[in-house]
XYZ file of C-alpha atoms in Angstrom:
442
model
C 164.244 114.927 -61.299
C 165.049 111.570 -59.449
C 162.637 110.105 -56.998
C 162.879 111.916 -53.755
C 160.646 112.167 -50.636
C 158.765 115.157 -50.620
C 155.049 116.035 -48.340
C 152.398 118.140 -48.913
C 150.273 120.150 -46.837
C 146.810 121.627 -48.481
C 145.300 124.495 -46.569
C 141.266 124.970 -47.292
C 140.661 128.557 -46.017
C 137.381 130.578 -46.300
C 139.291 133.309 -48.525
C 142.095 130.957 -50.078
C 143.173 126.920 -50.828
C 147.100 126.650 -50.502
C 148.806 123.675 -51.826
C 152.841 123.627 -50.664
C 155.296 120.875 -51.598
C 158.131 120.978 -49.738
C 160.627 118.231 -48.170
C 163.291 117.710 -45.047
C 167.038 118.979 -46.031
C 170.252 117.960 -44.801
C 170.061 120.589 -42.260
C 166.407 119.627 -40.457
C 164.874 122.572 -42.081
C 161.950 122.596 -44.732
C 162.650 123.560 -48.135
C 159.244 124.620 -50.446
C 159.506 122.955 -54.057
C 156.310 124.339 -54.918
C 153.384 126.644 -54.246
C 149.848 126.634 -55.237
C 147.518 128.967 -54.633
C 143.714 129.558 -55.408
C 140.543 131.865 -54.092
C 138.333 129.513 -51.975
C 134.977 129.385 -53.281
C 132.684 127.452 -51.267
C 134.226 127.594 -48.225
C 132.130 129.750 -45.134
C 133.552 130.184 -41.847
C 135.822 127.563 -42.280
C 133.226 124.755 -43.577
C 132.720 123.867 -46.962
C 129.034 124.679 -48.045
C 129.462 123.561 -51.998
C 131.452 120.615 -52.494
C 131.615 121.104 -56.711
C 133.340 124.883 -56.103
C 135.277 123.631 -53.532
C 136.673 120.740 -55.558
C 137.775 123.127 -58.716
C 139.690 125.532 -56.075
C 141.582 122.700 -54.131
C 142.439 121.087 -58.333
C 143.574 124.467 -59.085
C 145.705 125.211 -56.650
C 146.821 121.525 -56.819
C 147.614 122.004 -60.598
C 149.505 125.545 -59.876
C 151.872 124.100 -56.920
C 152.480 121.000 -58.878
C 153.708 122.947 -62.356
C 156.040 125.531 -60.005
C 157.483 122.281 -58.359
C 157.811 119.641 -61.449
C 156.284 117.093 -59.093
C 153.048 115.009 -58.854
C 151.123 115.933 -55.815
C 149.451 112.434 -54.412
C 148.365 112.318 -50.569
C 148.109 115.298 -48.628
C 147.609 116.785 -45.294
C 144.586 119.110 -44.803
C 143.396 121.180 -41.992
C 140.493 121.370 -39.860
C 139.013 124.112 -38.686
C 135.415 126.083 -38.693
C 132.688 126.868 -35.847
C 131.817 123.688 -35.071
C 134.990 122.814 -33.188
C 135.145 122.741 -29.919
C 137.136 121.789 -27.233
C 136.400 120.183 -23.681
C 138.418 118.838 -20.356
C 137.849 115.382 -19.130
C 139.463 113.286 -16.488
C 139.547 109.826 -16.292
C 141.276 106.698 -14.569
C 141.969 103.036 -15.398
C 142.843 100.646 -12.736
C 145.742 97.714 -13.745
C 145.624 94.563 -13.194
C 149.178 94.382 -11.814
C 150.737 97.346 -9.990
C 153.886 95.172 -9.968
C 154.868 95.480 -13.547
C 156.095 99.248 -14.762
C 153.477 101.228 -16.322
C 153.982 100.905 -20.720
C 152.841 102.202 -24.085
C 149.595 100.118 -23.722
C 148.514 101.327 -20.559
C 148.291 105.004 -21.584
C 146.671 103.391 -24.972
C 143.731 101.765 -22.978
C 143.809 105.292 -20.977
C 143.454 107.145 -24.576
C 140.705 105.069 -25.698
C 138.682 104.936 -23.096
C 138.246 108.888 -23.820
C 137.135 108.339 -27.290
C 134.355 105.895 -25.671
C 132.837 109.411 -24.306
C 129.347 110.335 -25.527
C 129.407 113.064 -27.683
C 126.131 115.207 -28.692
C 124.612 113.695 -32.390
C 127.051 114.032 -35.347
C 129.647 114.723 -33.323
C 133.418 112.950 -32.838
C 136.354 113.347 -31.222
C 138.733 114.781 -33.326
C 141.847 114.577 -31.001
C 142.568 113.578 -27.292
C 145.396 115.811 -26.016
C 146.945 114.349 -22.778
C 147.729 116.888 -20.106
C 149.257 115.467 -17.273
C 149.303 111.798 -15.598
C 148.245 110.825 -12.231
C 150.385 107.625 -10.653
C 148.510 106.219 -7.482
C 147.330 109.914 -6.500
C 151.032 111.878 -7.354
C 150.108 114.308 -9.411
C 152.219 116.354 -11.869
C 153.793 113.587 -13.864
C 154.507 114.421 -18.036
C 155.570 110.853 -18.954
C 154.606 108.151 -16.945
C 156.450 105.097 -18.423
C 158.545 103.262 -16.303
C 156.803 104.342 -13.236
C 154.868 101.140 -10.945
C 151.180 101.932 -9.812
C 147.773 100.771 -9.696
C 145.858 103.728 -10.740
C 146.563 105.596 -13.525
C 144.611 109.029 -14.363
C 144.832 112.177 -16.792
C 143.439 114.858 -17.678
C 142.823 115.464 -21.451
C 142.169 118.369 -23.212
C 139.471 116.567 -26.098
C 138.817 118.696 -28.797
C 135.494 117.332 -30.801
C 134.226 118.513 -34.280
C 130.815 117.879 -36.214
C 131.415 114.626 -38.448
C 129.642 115.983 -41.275
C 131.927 118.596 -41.898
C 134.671 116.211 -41.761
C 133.315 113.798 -43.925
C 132.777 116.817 -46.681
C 136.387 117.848 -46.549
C 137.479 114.360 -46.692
C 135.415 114.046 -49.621
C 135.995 117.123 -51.426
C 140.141 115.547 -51.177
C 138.791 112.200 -52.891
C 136.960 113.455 -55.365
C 139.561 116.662 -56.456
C 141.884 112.868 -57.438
C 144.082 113.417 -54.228
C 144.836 111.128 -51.490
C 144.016 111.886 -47.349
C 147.114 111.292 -45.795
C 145.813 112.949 -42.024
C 143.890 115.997 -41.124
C 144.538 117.954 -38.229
C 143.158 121.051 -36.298
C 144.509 124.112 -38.315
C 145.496 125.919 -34.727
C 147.835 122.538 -33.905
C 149.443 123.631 -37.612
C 149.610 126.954 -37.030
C 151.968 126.330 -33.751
C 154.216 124.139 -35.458
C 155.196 126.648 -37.696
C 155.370 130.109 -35.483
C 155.921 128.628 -31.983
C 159.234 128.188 -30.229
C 159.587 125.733 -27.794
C 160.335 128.221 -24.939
C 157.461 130.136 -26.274
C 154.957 126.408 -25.156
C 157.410 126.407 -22.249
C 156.615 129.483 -21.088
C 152.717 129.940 -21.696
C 151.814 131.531 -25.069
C 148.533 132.109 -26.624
C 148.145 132.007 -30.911
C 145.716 133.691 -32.421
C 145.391 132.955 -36.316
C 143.258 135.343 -37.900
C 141.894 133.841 -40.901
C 139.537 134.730 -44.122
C 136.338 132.764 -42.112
C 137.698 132.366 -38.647
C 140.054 133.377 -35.748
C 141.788 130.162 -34.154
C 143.481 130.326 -30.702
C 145.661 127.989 -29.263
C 147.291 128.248 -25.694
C 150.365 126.377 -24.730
C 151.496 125.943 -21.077
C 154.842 123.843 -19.992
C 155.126 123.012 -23.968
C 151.591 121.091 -23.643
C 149.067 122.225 -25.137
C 146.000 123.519 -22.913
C 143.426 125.195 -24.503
C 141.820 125.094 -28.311
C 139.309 127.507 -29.817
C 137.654 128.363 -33.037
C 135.645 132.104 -33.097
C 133.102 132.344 -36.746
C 134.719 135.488 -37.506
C 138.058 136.396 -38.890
C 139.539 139.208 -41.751
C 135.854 138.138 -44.065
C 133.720 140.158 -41.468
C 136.005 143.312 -41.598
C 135.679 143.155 -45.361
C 131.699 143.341 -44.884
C 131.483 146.125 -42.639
C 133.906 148.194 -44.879
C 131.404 146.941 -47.887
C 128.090 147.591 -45.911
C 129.738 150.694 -44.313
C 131.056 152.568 -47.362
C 128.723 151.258 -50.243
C 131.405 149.990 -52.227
C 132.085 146.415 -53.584
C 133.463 143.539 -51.837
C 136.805 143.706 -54.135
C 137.184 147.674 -53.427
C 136.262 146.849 -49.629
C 139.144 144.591 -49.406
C 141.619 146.825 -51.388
C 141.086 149.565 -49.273
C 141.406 147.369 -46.279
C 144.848 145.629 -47.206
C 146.114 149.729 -48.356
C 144.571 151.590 -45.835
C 143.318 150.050 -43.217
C 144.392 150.859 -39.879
C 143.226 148.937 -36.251
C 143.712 151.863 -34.635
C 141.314 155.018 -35.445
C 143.754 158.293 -34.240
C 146.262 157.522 -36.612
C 144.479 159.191 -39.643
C 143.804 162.871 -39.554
C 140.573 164.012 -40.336
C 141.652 165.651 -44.111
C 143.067 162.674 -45.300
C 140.556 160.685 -47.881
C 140.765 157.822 -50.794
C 138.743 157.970 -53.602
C 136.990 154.655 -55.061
C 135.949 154.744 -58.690
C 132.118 154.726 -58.723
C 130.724 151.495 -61.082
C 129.705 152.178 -64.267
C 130.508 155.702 -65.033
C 128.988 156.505 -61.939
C 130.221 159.398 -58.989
C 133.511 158.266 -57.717
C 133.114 157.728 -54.193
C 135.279 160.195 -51.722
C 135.673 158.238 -48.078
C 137.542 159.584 -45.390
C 140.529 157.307 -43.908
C 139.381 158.052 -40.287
C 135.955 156.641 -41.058
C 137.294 153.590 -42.203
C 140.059 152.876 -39.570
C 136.865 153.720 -36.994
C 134.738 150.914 -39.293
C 137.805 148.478 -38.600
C 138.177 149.045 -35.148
C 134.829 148.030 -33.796
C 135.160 145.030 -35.611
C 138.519 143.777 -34.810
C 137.799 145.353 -30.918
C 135.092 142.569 -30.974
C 137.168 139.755 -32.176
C 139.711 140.437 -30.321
C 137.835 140.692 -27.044
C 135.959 137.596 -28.334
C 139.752 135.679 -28.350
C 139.976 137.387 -24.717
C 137.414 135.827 -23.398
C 138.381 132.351 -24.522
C 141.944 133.047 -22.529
C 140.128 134.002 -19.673
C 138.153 130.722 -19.908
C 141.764 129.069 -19.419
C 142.432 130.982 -16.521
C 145.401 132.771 -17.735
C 145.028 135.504 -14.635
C 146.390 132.003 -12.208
C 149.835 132.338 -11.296
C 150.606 128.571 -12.684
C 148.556 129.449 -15.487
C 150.538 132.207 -16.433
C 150.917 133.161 -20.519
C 154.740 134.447 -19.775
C 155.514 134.593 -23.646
C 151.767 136.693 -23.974
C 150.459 136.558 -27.320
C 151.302 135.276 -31.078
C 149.292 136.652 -33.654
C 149.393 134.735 -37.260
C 147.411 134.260 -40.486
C 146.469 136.891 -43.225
C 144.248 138.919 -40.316
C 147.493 140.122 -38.594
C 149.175 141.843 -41.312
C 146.271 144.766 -40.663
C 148.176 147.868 -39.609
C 148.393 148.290 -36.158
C 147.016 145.425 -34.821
C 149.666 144.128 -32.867
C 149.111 147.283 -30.661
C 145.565 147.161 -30.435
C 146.165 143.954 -28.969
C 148.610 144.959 -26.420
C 145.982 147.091 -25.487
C 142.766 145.405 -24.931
C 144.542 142.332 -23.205
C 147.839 144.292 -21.758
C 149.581 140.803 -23.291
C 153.243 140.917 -25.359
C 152.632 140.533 -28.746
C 154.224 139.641 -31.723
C 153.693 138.394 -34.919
C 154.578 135.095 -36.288
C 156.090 134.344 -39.142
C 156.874 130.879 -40.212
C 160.633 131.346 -41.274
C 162.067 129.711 -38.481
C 161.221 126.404 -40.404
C 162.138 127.051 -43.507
C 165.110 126.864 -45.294
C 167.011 129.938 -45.321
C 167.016 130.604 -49.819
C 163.148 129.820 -49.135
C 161.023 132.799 -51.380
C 160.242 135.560 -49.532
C 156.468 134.947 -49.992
C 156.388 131.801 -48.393
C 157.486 133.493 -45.003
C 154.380 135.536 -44.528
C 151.469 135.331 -41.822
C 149.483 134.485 -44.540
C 151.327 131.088 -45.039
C 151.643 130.017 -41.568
C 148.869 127.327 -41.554
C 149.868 126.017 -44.704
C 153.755 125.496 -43.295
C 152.451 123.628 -40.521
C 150.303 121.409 -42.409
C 153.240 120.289 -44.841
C 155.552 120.116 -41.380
C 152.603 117.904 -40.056
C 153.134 116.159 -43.342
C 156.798 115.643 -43.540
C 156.869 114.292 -39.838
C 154.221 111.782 -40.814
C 156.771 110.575 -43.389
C 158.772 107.433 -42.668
C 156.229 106.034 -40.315
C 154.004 104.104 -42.732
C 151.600 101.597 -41.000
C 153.070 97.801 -41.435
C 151.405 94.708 -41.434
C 152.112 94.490 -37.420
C 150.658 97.520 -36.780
C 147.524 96.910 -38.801
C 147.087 93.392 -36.632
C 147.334 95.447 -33.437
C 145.101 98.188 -34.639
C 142.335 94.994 -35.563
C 143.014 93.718 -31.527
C 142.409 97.518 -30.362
C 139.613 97.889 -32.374
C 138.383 93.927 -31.388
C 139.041 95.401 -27.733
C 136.783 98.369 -27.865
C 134.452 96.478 -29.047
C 133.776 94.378 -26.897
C 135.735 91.378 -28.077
C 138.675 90.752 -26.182
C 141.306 89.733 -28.465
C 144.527 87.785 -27.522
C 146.402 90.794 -25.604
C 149.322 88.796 -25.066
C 150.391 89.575 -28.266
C 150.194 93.100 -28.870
C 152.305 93.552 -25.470
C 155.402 91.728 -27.228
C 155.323 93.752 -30.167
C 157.118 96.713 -29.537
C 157.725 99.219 -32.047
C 156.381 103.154 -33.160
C 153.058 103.257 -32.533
C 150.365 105.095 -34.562
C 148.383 108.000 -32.148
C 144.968 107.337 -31.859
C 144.158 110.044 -34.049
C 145.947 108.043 -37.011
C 143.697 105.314 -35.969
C 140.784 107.863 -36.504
C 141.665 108.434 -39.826
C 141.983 105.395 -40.853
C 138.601 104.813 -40.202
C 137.625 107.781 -41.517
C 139.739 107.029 -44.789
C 137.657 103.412 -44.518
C 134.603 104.817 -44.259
C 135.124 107.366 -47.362
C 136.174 104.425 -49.194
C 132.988 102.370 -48.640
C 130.821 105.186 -49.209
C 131.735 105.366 -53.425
């Protein structure tokens, strides 16, 4: 096969690691070489709690995508997730020094950073600063900015932080499994690339990805993103219930779930029962389906009220805040019968449920297209839009002056405002430190 360009994205997930290849065709749209796919072990509630397990699952589903595809797998993009995320709003201002020249790149730069100066609790760090909207000498309501004269320049940011530690052990886990960190970014943010139309962020949509460990929401408003959570339970809790509730094992529990399971209790009629092979020559158990869809229900009720809560924390019930395009629900968790209804229900939102075809290239496999994948498309669409915009020496120099700058040490500005070019976010900055940091530790 000859050289081509080709991305990966590498999902760690409390139930499953997902490794997909895939590259940019002719026609915009993402075409999957490769899939790899392995059960997560050592991964709880979205944080990895034993590096050496967690290593073997990301190699072998590294190994499996890379034999399906014919390729070598080298850097990759990974998601972030678990229950230490969380997300904030913050406003600040700078003042510049000459209202006469038009506002540029640097400005909202020295805006940006001056965020990541905020003091965060111990072991925390920002993960990503999300600009809302700007502020020009008190107008309000402005989406870009540049070009515009004015003294004062504010914003609001939506700053979504995350405990280092954890970072630092996913990061790790991608060194040591032989694989390269290309960027990490909050699984949600993934999640939306793949499922979410544009008119969907125009018009106010909530996501809800319900995962193996957790259940991530995302809310979009004027195609900006406005809101971030991350709830500790997701499809794993429904599993244990079932388990606890039945007396059955965890691999039965989750059979019957996936066959059976319902969200909503008065579907089943009272006479209709599965019966689970008891272990060991034992009794096979006889359980009744209406029993279990009633086990499911109180679970997912409280997740989903949970997720409720969080959209009432944005304020959805405004009229500017307004979720017009309701709710998206992704991730393995929504393929549970009846959900989508139970949903409708409780928040008296539209729902739907995403799939990440739009994306993909229409002779993509079947497979690939599910709920299930959704985090792992955006991660390699995360990936393949990273592509092409390698660092260079320039940027490195002005990345040294930033860094010179917030520390204290005012380097010559002069030059960084003649060098004009694609800039990396701030969040590529992050990782690079991060990536630095990783590297000093061996």
């Amino acid at each position: 096969m000859e050289q081509e360009k080709y991305s990966v994205g590498l999902d760690i997930g409390t139930t499953k690691i997902v490794a997909i290849i895939g590259k940019e065709n002719e026609y915009g749209k993402i075409e999957v070489l490769g899939i790899g796919k392995s059960k997560s072990l050592g991964v709880h509630r979205g944080v990895v709690n034993n590096i050496t397990q967690t290593i073997k699952s990301i190699q072998q589903a590294v190994e499996e995508a890379e034999v399906n595809s014919g390729l070598k797998i080298g850097s990759v993009v990974v998601g972030i997730a678990g229950q230490h995320i969380r997300s904030l709003h913050h406003s600040d201002y700078i003042t510049r020094a000459d209202s006469e020249e038009v506002i540029n790149e640097d400005d909202l730069d020295k805006l940006c950073n001056q965020v990541y100066k905020l003091v965060m609790l111990p072991g925390e760090e920002i993960i990503h600063v999300l600009p809302q909207e700007y502020k020009v000498d008190g107008q309000a309501e402005i989406k870009q900015p540049i070009g515009m004269y004015g003294g004062r320049l504010e914003a609001n940011f939506h700053v979504v932080v995350g405990q280092v530690s954890s970072i630092k052990n996913v990061a790790r886990c991608i060194k040591s499994a032989g694989l390269d960190l290309g960027n990490i970014t909050l699984e949600p943010l993934a999640s939306s690339e793949a499922v979410l139309s544009q008119e969907e962020k125009e018009a106010g949509v909530a996501l809800i990805d319900i995962g193996g460990g957790t259940t991530d929401l995302a809310i979009f408003k004027d195609g900006i993103i406005r809101h971030t959570a991350v709830i500790p339970f997701g499809g794993g809790v429904i599993t244990e219930d079932i388990k606890e509730g039945c007396s059955i094992i965890e691999k039965q529990a989750e059979l019957l779930k996936m066959k059976f399971g319902s969200a909503w209790p008065g579907e089943n009629k009272d006479n209709e029962i599965v019966s689970i092979p008891g272990l060991r020559g034992r009794e096979p158990k006889e359980i009744t389906l209406k029993n279990l869809s009633k086990i499911i229900h109180a679970r997912v009720v409280e997740i989903v009220e949970q997720v409720y809560v969080e959209i009432k924390n944005y304020g959805h019930e405004e009229q500017k805040k307004k979720l017009i395009a309701g709710i998206v629900l992704t991730g393995g968790g929504s393929q549970l019968k009846h959900l989508k209804q139970l949903v409708e229900y409780i928040t008296g939102m539209d729902t739907r449920i995403g799939y990440p075809n739009e994306h993909l290239a229409g002779d993509s496999d079947e497979a690939v297209a599910s709920p299930l994948y959704a985090t792992a498309v955006g991660l390699l669409m995360n990936a393949i839009g990273n592509e092409g915009k390698e660092p260079t020496a320039e940027d490195d120099m002005e990345f040294a002056q930033e860094e010179a700058v917030l520390a204290g040490h005012d380097g010559d500005s002069q030059t960084a405002t003649k060098v004009k070019k694609e800039r990396k976010s701030v969040f590529d900055k992050w990782s690079d430190k991060l990536k630095d940091f990783l590297d000093n530790a061996e």
